[in-house]
Amino acid sequence: MTDHALRLLRQDRRLAELAAFPFGFDLDRAAQGHVEEVCLASGGPLETVAGDDTGGTYFVCADGSVLYADSEGAAGIIGPSVDEALELLIGLPGWRDYTGLSPDDGEEKILACAAETEDGIREYYGIDEERAELRAALGFPERSPVELVGRLRAALLRTEPDFVLSTRTRDARTTDWARPGPRCGSPCSRRDAPISPACGRATPRHGVRSPRTRSGAGSPFEPRSSTAPRAISSCYGICCGTRHGRR
């Protein structure tokens, strides 16, 4: 569990810019902080290291794990280290489209989801050359989407009980979020809408949102299907494949 890649990004402006766009890990946004004051319910420390164009924030926990919190009350561990979290962001652009998937869904379904998500991104932004350059510079191997989905699933399942996010005014209480639900690529997916690689969420074709702005962004944990699964707690919940409303 290392932060070697994070040190390289902080030392090289070109690499930092690639990580920010199109992969949604913007070091400059760390200074802005999260949209509200948050803390771990366990009392552990949090270090803000980056943000994205949707108002989401990347935190490093005491053990090196990376916790992502969106602007609408969802949060979860996405990697045991900054390096592994960055491998995920680079290897699965639009990674929030995959939070409802697990290795049990099988290679065919996962690869189909990856193809659909990345094809949608390519309609508006380049990712292939940028991914190859950033991977090479950071020393990351090329990994299959199947392996990365497995890593993401395992990381999200580690969120409870030690990494539940709370605020000073509301207690953290999570819902039953671990059961699998509808998957990426379901018939109700909005295939006619572009996807921001920084958030993995479909946006209307009219007035495409720039991935470098925070305005107009919805929850990046909300999959593109209006009936896709989502998990939310009364304060901060973990998105990992079940549908629950705010309580």
PDB file of C-alpha atoms in Angstrom:
ATOM      1  CA  MET A   1       0.000   0.000   0.000  1.00  0.00           C
ATOM      2  CA  THR A   2       1.935   2.996  -1.288  1.00  0.00           C
ATOM      3  CA  ASP A   3       1.478   6.552  -2.459  1.00  0.00           C
ATOM      4  CA  HIS A   4       4.305   6.488  -5.020  1.00  0.00           C
ATOM      5  CA  ALA A   5       1.945   7.578  -7.802  1.00  0.00           C
ATOM      6  CA  LEU A   6       0.624  10.462  -5.714  1.00  0.00           C
ATOM      7  CA  ARG A   7       4.157  11.760  -5.199  1.00  0.00           C
ATOM      8  CA  LEU A   8       4.778  11.595  -8.951  1.00  0.00           C
ATOM      9  CA  LEU A   9       1.601  13.544  -9.674  1.00  0.00           C
ATOM     10  CA  ARG A  10       2.609  16.228  -7.196  1.00  0.00           C
ATOM     11  CA  GLN A  11       6.029  16.528  -8.828  1.00  0.00           C
ATOM     12  CA  ASP A  12       4.961  16.528 -12.490  1.00  0.00           C
ATOM     13  CA  ARG A  13       2.371  19.051 -13.663  1.00  0.00           C
ATOM     14  CA  ARG A  14       1.727  17.240 -16.929  1.00  0.00           C
ATOM     15  CA  LEU A  15       0.858  14.005 -15.107  1.00  0.00           C
ATOM     16  CA  ALA A  16      -1.300  15.888 -12.629  1.00  0.00           C
ATOM     17  CA  GLU A  17      -3.257  17.451 -15.484  1.00  0.00           C
ATOM     18  CA  LEU A  18      -3.816  14.037 -17.089  1.00  0.00           C
ATOM     19  CA  ALA A  19      -5.036  12.592 -13.806  1.00  0.00           C
ATOM     20  CA  ALA A  20      -7.442  15.522 -13.426  1.00  0.00           C
ATOM     21  CA  PHE A  21      -8.773  15.200 -16.950  1.00  0.00           C
ATOM     22  CA  PRO A  22     -10.013  12.889 -18.220  1.00  0.00           C
ATOM     23  CA  PHE A  23      -9.704  10.666 -15.133  1.00  0.00           C
ATOM     24  CA  GLY A  24     -11.273  12.902 -12.494  1.00  0.00           C
ATOM     25  CA  PHE A  25      -8.484  12.974  -9.861  1.00  0.00           C
ATOM     26  CA  ASP A  26      -7.698  16.678  -9.539  1.00  0.00           C
ATOM     27  CA  LEU A  27      -5.044  17.575  -6.968  1.00  0.00           C
ATOM     28  CA  ASP A  28      -5.889  21.289  -7.204  1.00  0.00           C
ATOM     29  CA  ARG A  29      -9.378  20.631  -5.839  1.00  0.00           C
ATOM     30  CA  ALA A  30      -7.994  19.320  -2.551  1.00  0.00           C
ATOM     31  CA  ALA A  31      -7.550  22.883  -1.315  1.00  0.00           C
ATOM     32  CA  GLN A  32     -11.283  23.520  -1.788  1.00  0.00           C
ATOM     33  CA  GLY A  33     -12.193  20.739   0.620  1.00  0.00           C
ATOM     34  CA  HIS A  34     -15.420  18.772   0.585  1.00  0.00           C
ATOM     35  CA  VAL A  35     -18.853  20.337   0.068  1.00  0.00           C
ATOM     36  CA  GLU A  36     -19.532  19.965   3.789  1.00  0.00           C
ATOM     37  CA  GLU A  37     -17.483  19.177   6.866  1.00  0.00           C
ATOM     38  CA  VAL A  38     -17.208  15.420   7.305  1.00  0.00           C
ATOM     39  CA  CYS A  39     -15.406  12.942   9.519  1.00  0.00           C
ATOM     40  CA  LEU A  40     -15.134   9.208  10.013  1.00  0.00           C
ATOM     41  CA  ALA A  41     -17.683   7.883  12.459  1.00  0.00           C
ATOM     42  CA  SER A  42     -14.821   5.852  13.965  1.00  0.00           C
ATOM     43  CA  GLY A  43     -12.945   9.068  14.758  1.00  0.00           C
ATOM     44  CA  GLY A  44     -10.012   8.226  12.485  1.00  0.00           C
ATOM     45  CA  PRO A  45      -8.117  10.935  10.595  1.00  0.00           C
ATOM     46  CA  LEU A  46      -8.826  11.952   6.993  1.00  0.00           C
ATOM     47  CA  GLU A  47      -6.486  13.720   4.565  1.00  0.00           C
ATOM     48  CA  THR A  48      -8.016  15.419   1.536  1.00  0.00           C
ATOM     49  CA  VAL A  49      -5.828  14.676  -1.496  1.00  0.00           C
ATOM     50  CA  ALA A  50      -7.966  15.418  -4.581  1.00  0.00           C
ATOM     51  CA  GLY A  51     -11.417  16.180  -5.910  1.00  0.00           C
ATOM     52  CA  ASP A  52     -13.402  15.880  -9.100  1.00  0.00           C
ATOM     53  CA  ASP A  53     -15.662  18.021 -11.254  1.00  0.00           C
ATOM     54  CA  THR A  54     -18.858  16.771  -9.607  1.00  0.00           C
ATOM     55  CA  GLY A  55     -17.980  18.040  -6.135  1.00  0.00           C
ATOM     56  CA  GLY A  56     -16.690  14.660  -5.003  1.00  0.00           C
ATOM     57  CA  THR A  57     -13.617  14.344  -2.793  1.00  0.00           C
ATOM     58  CA  TYR A  58     -10.853  11.766  -2.349  1.00  0.00           C
ATOM     59  CA  PHE A  59      -9.633  11.238   1.218  1.00  0.00           C
ATOM     60  CA  VAL A  60      -6.735   9.148   2.503  1.00  0.00           C
ATOM     61  CA  CYS A  61      -7.430   7.324   5.762  1.00  0.00           C
ATOM     62  CA  ALA A  62      -4.940   6.405   8.486  1.00  0.00           C
ATOM     63  CA  ASP A  63      -4.169   2.985   6.987  1.00  0.00           C
ATOM     64  CA  GLY A  64      -3.650   4.467   3.510  1.00  0.00           C
ATOM     65  CA  SER A  65      -7.046   3.463   2.139  1.00  0.00           C
ATOM     66  CA  VAL A  66      -8.718   5.932  -0.215  1.00  0.00           C
ATOM     67  CA  LEU A  67     -12.293   6.937   0.550  1.00  0.00           C
ATOM     68  CA  TYR A  68     -14.343   8.738  -2.087  1.00  0.00           C
ATOM     69  CA  ALA A  69     -17.297  10.890  -1.013  1.00  0.00           C
ATOM     70  CA  ASP A  70     -19.675  12.416  -3.526  1.00  0.00           C
ATOM     71  CA  SER A  71     -21.577  15.663  -3.092  1.00  0.00           C
ATOM     72  CA  GLU A  72     -24.933  14.004  -2.398  1.00  0.00           C
ATOM     73  CA  GLY A  73     -24.224  11.822   0.616  1.00  0.00           C
ATOM     74  CA  ALA A  74     -22.670   8.613  -0.731  1.00  0.00           C
ATOM     75  CA  ALA A  75     -19.182   7.430   0.183  1.00  0.00           C
ATOM     76  CA  GLY A  76     -17.051   4.318   0.084  1.00  0.00           C
ATOM     77  CA  ILE A  77     -13.530   2.920   0.068  1.00  0.00           C
ATOM     78  CA  ILE A  78     -12.268   2.528  -3.509  1.00  0.00           C
ATOM     79  CA  GLY A  79      -8.764   1.223  -2.882  1.00  0.00           C
ATOM     80  CA  PRO A  80      -6.359   0.128  -0.124  1.00  0.00           C
ATOM     81  CA  SER A  81      -3.851   2.758  -1.261  1.00  0.00           C
ATOM     82  CA  VAL A  82      -3.621   5.818  -3.476  1.00  0.00           C
ATOM     83  CA  ASP A  83      -1.753   3.772  -6.072  1.00  0.00           C
ATOM     84  CA  GLU A  84      -4.507   1.157  -6.325  1.00  0.00           C
ATOM     85  CA  ALA A  85      -7.223   3.810  -6.336  1.00  0.00           C
ATOM     86  CA  LEU A  86      -5.480   5.602  -9.208  1.00  0.00           C
ATOM     87  CA  GLU A  87      -5.117   2.311 -11.093  1.00  0.00           C
ATOM     88  CA  LEU A  88      -8.883   1.967 -10.792  1.00  0.00           C
ATOM     89  CA  LEU A  89      -9.652   5.516 -11.969  1.00  0.00           C
ATOM     90  CA  ILE A  90      -7.314   5.185 -14.943  1.00  0.00           C
ATOM     91  CA  GLY A  91      -8.283   1.633 -15.855  1.00  0.00           C
ATOM     92  CA  LEU A  92     -12.048   2.167 -15.465  1.00  0.00           C
ATOM     93  CA  PRO A  93     -12.911   5.685 -16.658  1.00  0.00           C
ATOM     94  CA  GLY A  94     -16.430   6.418 -15.490  1.00  0.00           C
ATOM     95  CA  TRP A  95     -15.796   3.952 -12.655  1.00  0.00           C
ATOM     96  CA  ARG A  96     -19.035   4.759 -10.833  1.00  0.00           C
ATOM     97  CA  ASP A  97     -20.911   2.911 -13.566  1.00  0.00           C
ATOM     98  CA  TYR A  98     -19.342  -0.267 -12.168  1.00  0.00           C
ATOM     99  CA  THR A  99     -20.295   0.009  -8.495  1.00  0.00           C
ATOM    100  CA  GLY A 100     -23.206  -2.391  -8.983  1.00  0.00           C
ATOM    101  CA  LEU A 101     -21.029  -5.068 -10.585  1.00  0.00           C
ATOM    102  CA  SER A 102     -19.093  -7.903  -8.972  1.00  0.00           C
ATOM    103  CA  PRO A 103     -16.898 -10.710 -10.346  1.00  0.00           C
ATOM    104  CA  ASP A 104     -19.931 -12.990 -10.007  1.00  0.00           C
ATOM    105  CA  ASP A 105     -21.480 -11.183 -12.971  1.00  0.00           C
ATOM    106  CA  GLY A 106     -18.913 -12.827 -15.214  1.00  0.00           C
ATOM    107  CA  GLU A 107     -16.358 -11.629 -17.720  1.00  0.00           C
ATOM    108  CA  GLU A 108     -18.794 -11.174 -20.607  1.00  0.00           C
ATOM    109  CA  LYS A 109     -21.108  -8.822 -18.727  1.00  0.00           C
ATOM    110  CA  ILE A 110     -18.278  -6.809 -17.186  1.00  0.00           C
ATOM    111  CA  LEU A 111     -16.499  -6.372 -20.518  1.00  0.00           C
ATOM    112  CA  ALA A 112     -19.765  -5.360 -22.175  1.00  0.00           C
ATOM    113  CA  CYS A 113     -20.289  -2.721 -19.486  1.00  0.00           C
ATOM    114  CA  ALA A 114     -16.730  -1.453 -19.984  1.00  0.00           C
ATOM    115  CA  ALA A 115     -17.178  -1.248 -23.737  1.00  0.00           C
ATOM    116  CA  GLU A 116     -20.476   0.631 -23.425  1.00  0.00           C
ATOM    117  CA  THR A 117     -19.134   3.097 -20.864  1.00  0.00           C
ATOM    118  CA  GLU A 118     -15.865   3.818 -22.676  1.00  0.00           C
ATOM    119  CA  ASP A 119     -17.507   4.112 -26.099  1.00  0.00           C
ATOM    120  CA  GLY A 120     -19.803   6.748 -24.649  1.00  0.00           C
ATOM    121  CA  ILE A 121     -16.842   8.662 -23.253  1.00  0.00           C
ATOM    122  CA  ARG A 122     -14.926   8.474 -26.545  1.00  0.00           C
ATOM    123  CA  GLU A 123     -17.738  10.291 -28.311  1.00  0.00           C
ATOM    124  CA  TYR A 124     -16.662  13.415 -26.431  1.00  0.00           C
ATOM    125  CA  TYR A 125     -13.198  12.924 -24.909  1.00  0.00           C
ATOM    126  CA  GLY A 126     -10.030  11.022 -25.654  1.00  0.00           C
ATOM    127  CA  ILE A 127      -9.026   8.393 -23.097  1.00  0.00           C
ATOM    128  CA  ASP A 128      -6.852   5.806 -24.829  1.00  0.00           C
ATOM    129  CA  GLU A 129      -3.664   7.781 -25.458  1.00  0.00           C
ATOM    130  CA  GLU A 130      -4.079   9.586 -22.153  1.00  0.00           C
ATOM    131  CA  ARG A 131      -4.479   6.311 -20.284  1.00  0.00           C
ATOM    132  CA  ALA A 132      -1.447   4.758 -21.946  1.00  0.00           C
ATOM    133  CA  GLU A 133       0.708   7.807 -21.142  1.00  0.00           C
ATOM    134  CA  LEU A 134      -0.375   8.011 -17.527  1.00  0.00           C
ATOM    135  CA  ARG A 135      -0.030   4.288 -16.923  1.00  0.00           C
ATOM    136  CA  ALA A 136       3.485   4.259 -18.338  1.00  0.00           C
ATOM    137  CA  ALA A 137       4.576   7.309 -16.327  1.00  0.00           C
ATOM    138  CA  LEU A 138       3.177   5.943 -13.062  1.00  0.00           C
ATOM    139  CA  GLY A 139       4.424   2.409 -13.648  1.00  0.00           C
ATOM    140  CA  PHE A 140       0.981   0.829 -13.700  1.00  0.00           C
ATOM    141  CA  PRO A 141       0.404  -2.433 -15.607  1.00  0.00           C
ATOM    142  CA  GLU A 142      -2.537  -2.860 -17.940  1.00  0.00           C
ATOM    143  CA  ARG A 143      -5.258  -4.697 -16.031  1.00  0.00           C
ATOM    144  CA  SER A 144      -8.480  -6.243 -17.251  1.00  0.00           C
ATOM    145  CA  PRO A 145     -11.753  -4.506 -16.342  1.00  0.00           C
ATOM    146  CA  VAL A 146     -12.724  -7.819 -14.732  1.00  0.00           C
ATOM    147  CA  GLU A 147      -9.811  -7.598 -12.294  1.00  0.00           C
ATOM    148  CA  LEU A 148     -10.475  -3.927 -11.591  1.00  0.00           C
ATOM    149  CA  VAL A 149     -14.173  -4.541 -10.922  1.00  0.00           C
ATOM    150  CA  GLY A 150     -13.166  -7.245  -8.460  1.00  0.00           C
ATOM    151  CA  ARG A 151     -10.837  -4.812  -6.716  1.00  0.00           C
ATOM    152  CA  LEU A 152     -13.514  -2.129  -6.587  1.00  0.00           C
ATOM    153  CA  ARG A 153     -16.073  -4.519  -5.148  1.00  0.00           C
ATOM    154  CA  ALA A 154     -13.636  -5.748  -2.478  1.00  0.00           C
ATOM    155  CA  ALA A 155     -12.737  -2.172  -1.556  1.00  0.00           C
ATOM    156  CA  LEU A 156     -16.355  -1.028  -1.225  1.00  0.00           C
ATOM    157  CA  LEU A 157     -17.114  -3.983   1.015  1.00  0.00           C
ATOM    158  CA  ARG A 158     -14.407  -2.785   3.420  1.00  0.00           C
ATOM    159  CA  THR A 159     -16.177   0.505   4.083  1.00  0.00           C
ATOM    160  CA  GLU A 160     -18.134  -0.754   7.070  1.00  0.00           C
ATOM    161  CA  PRO A 161     -17.559  -0.445   9.959  1.00  0.00           C
ATOM    162  CA  ASP A 162     -14.315   1.527  10.124  1.00  0.00           C
ATOM    163  CA  PHE A 163     -14.722   3.948   7.218  1.00  0.00           C
ATOM    164  CA  VAL A 164     -18.325   5.123   7.474  1.00  0.00           C
ATOM    165  CA  LEU A 165     -18.441   8.844   6.790  1.00  0.00           C
ATOM    166  CA  SER A 166     -20.443  11.181   8.990  1.00  0.00           C
ATOM    167  CA  THR A 167     -20.960  14.874   9.652  1.00  0.00           C
ATOM    168  CA  ARG A 168     -20.918  16.830  12.869  1.00  0.00           C
ATOM    169  CA  THR A 169     -24.681  17.321  12.799  1.00  0.00           C
ATOM    170  CA  ARG A 170     -25.885  13.873  11.728  1.00  0.00           C
ATOM    171  CA  ASP A 171     -25.085  10.359  12.886  1.00  0.00           C
ATOM    172  CA  ALA A 172     -23.883   7.843  10.341  1.00  0.00           C
ATOM    173  CA  ARG A 173     -26.212   4.910   9.693  1.00  0.00           C
ATOM    174  CA  THR A 174     -25.809   2.707   6.653  1.00  0.00           C
ATOM    175  CA  THR A 175     -28.409   0.621   4.903  1.00  0.00           C
ATOM    176  CA  ASP A 176     -28.286  -2.948   3.623  1.00  0.00           C
ATOM    177  CA  TRP A 177     -26.170  -2.042   0.621  1.00  0.00           C
ATOM    178  CA  ALA A 178     -24.266  -5.221  -0.167  1.00  0.00           C
ATOM    179  CA  ARG A 179     -26.883  -7.202  -2.073  1.00  0.00           C
ATOM    180  CA  PRO A 180     -26.380  -7.281  -5.865  1.00  0.00           C
ATOM    181  CA  GLY A 181     -28.899  -5.424  -7.998  1.00  0.00           C
ATOM    182  CA  PRO A 182     -29.527  -4.480 -11.663  1.00  0.00           C
ATOM    183  CA  ARG A 183     -26.356  -4.104 -13.660  1.00  0.00           C
ATOM    184  CA  CYS A 184     -24.724  -1.764 -16.112  1.00  0.00           C
ATOM    185  CA  GLY A 185     -26.051  -2.122 -19.618  1.00  0.00           C
ATOM    186  CA  SER A 186     -29.624  -2.932 -18.613  1.00  0.00           C
ATOM    187  CA  PRO A 187     -32.286  -2.164 -21.249  1.00  0.00           C
ATOM    188  CA  CYS A 188     -33.142   1.077 -19.499  1.00  0.00           C
ATOM    189  CA  SER A 189     -29.602   2.497 -19.780  1.00  0.00           C
ATOM    190  CA  ARG A 190     -29.567   5.863 -21.547  1.00  0.00           C
ATOM    191  CA  ARG A 191     -27.462   4.927 -24.560  1.00  0.00           C
ATOM    192  CA  ASP A 192     -28.387   8.179 -26.287  1.00  0.00           C
ATOM    193  CA  ALA A 193     -26.663  10.365 -23.694  1.00  0.00           C
ATOM    194  CA  PRO A 194     -22.992  11.258 -23.359  1.00  0.00           C
ATOM    195  CA  ILE A 195     -20.983  10.300 -20.291  1.00  0.00           C
ATOM    196  CA  SER A 196     -18.549  12.470 -18.387  1.00  0.00           C
ATOM    197  CA  PRO A 197     -15.376  10.430 -17.811  1.00  0.00           C
ATOM    198  CA  ALA A 198     -14.881  12.368 -14.617  1.00  0.00           C
ATOM    199  CA  CYS A 199     -18.149  11.146 -13.150  1.00  0.00           C
ATOM    200  CA  GLY A 200     -19.416   8.233 -15.242  1.00  0.00           C
ATOM    201  CA  ARG A 201     -22.899   9.699 -15.376  1.00  0.00           C
ATOM    202  CA  ALA A 202     -25.023  10.310 -18.434  1.00  0.00           C
ATOM    203  CA  THR A 203     -25.786  13.923 -19.226  1.00  0.00           C
ATOM    204  CA  PRO A 204     -28.262  15.438 -21.679  1.00  0.00           C
ATOM    205  CA  ARG A 205     -26.951  15.997 -25.180  1.00  0.00           C
ATOM    206  CA  HIS A 206     -28.008  19.625 -25.089  1.00  0.00           C
ATOM    207  CA  GLY A 207     -25.406  21.652 -23.249  1.00  0.00           C
ATOM    208  CA  VAL A 208     -22.864  18.922 -22.506  1.00  0.00           C
ATOM    209  CA  ARG A 209     -21.281  19.574 -19.128  1.00  0.00           C
ATOM    210  CA  SER A 210     -17.559  20.241 -19.130  1.00  0.00           C
ATOM    211  CA  PRO A 211     -15.658  17.732 -16.968  1.00  0.00           C
ATOM    212  CA  ARG A 212     -13.639  20.636 -15.543  1.00  0.00           C
ATOM    213  CA  THR A 213     -16.596  22.312 -13.846  1.00  0.00           C
ATOM    214  CA  ARG A 214     -18.585  21.437 -10.768  1.00  0.00           C
ATOM    215  CA  SER A 215     -21.849  23.053 -11.777  1.00  0.00           C
ATOM    216  CA  GLY A 216     -24.866  20.987 -12.692  1.00  0.00           C
ATOM    217  CA  ALA A 217     -23.390  17.682 -11.574  1.00  0.00           C
ATOM    218  CA  GLY A 218     -25.454  14.925 -10.069  1.00  0.00           C
ATOM    219  CA  SER A 219     -24.281  12.172  -7.775  1.00  0.00           C
ATOM    220  CA  PRO A 220     -21.399  10.313  -9.412  1.00  0.00           C
ATOM    221  CA  PHE A 221     -22.487   7.181  -7.559  1.00  0.00           C
ATOM    222  CA  GLU A 222     -25.800   7.237  -9.422  1.00  0.00           C
ATOM    223  CA  PRO A 223     -25.596   4.788 -12.349  1.00  0.00           C
ATOM    224  CA  ARG A 224     -26.875   5.849 -15.737  1.00  0.00           C
ATOM    225  CA  SER A 225     -30.073   3.835 -15.533  1.00  0.00           C
ATOM    226  CA  SER A 226     -32.907   5.506 -13.678  1.00  0.00           C
ATOM    227  CA  THR A 227     -33.768   2.102 -12.202  1.00  0.00           C
ATOM    228  CA  ALA A 228     -30.199   1.084 -11.419  1.00  0.00           C
ATOM    229  CA  PRO A 229     -29.209   0.239  -7.833  1.00  0.00           C
ATOM    230  CA  ARG A 230     -28.034   2.771  -5.317  1.00  0.00           C
ATOM    231  CA  ALA A 231     -27.310   2.810  -1.602  1.00  0.00           C
ATOM    232  CA  ILE A 232     -27.721   5.774   0.705  1.00  0.00           C
ATOM    233  CA  SER A 233     -27.726   6.179   4.455  1.00  0.00           C
ATOM    234  CA  SER A 234     -29.378   8.825   6.570  1.00  0.00           C
ATOM    235  CA  CYS A 235     -26.084  10.680   6.433  1.00  0.00           C
ATOM    236  CA  TYR A 236     -23.393   9.086   4.300  1.00  0.00           C
ATOM    237  CA  GLY A 237     -24.047   5.691   2.759  1.00  0.00           C
ATOM    238  CA  ILE A 238     -21.986   3.272   0.726  1.00  0.00           C
ATOM    239  CA  CYS A 239     -22.927   2.781  -2.913  1.00  0.00           C
ATOM    240  CA  CYS A 240     -22.484  -0.864  -3.739  1.00  0.00           C
ATOM    241  CA  GLY A 241     -25.406  -2.208  -5.688  1.00  0.00           C
ATOM    242  CA  THR A 242     -28.711  -1.885  -3.806  1.00  0.00           C
ATOM    243  CA  ARG A 243     -31.446   0.657  -4.140  1.00  0.00           C
ATOM    244  CA  HIS A 244     -32.477   2.591  -1.086  1.00  0.00           C
ATOM    245  CA  GLY A 245     -33.929   6.052  -0.667  1.00  0.00           C
ATOM    246  CA  ARG A 246     -32.851   8.696   1.782  1.00  0.00           C
ATOM    247  CA  ARG A 247     -34.401   8.216   5.189  1.00  0.00           C
TER     248      ARG A 247
END
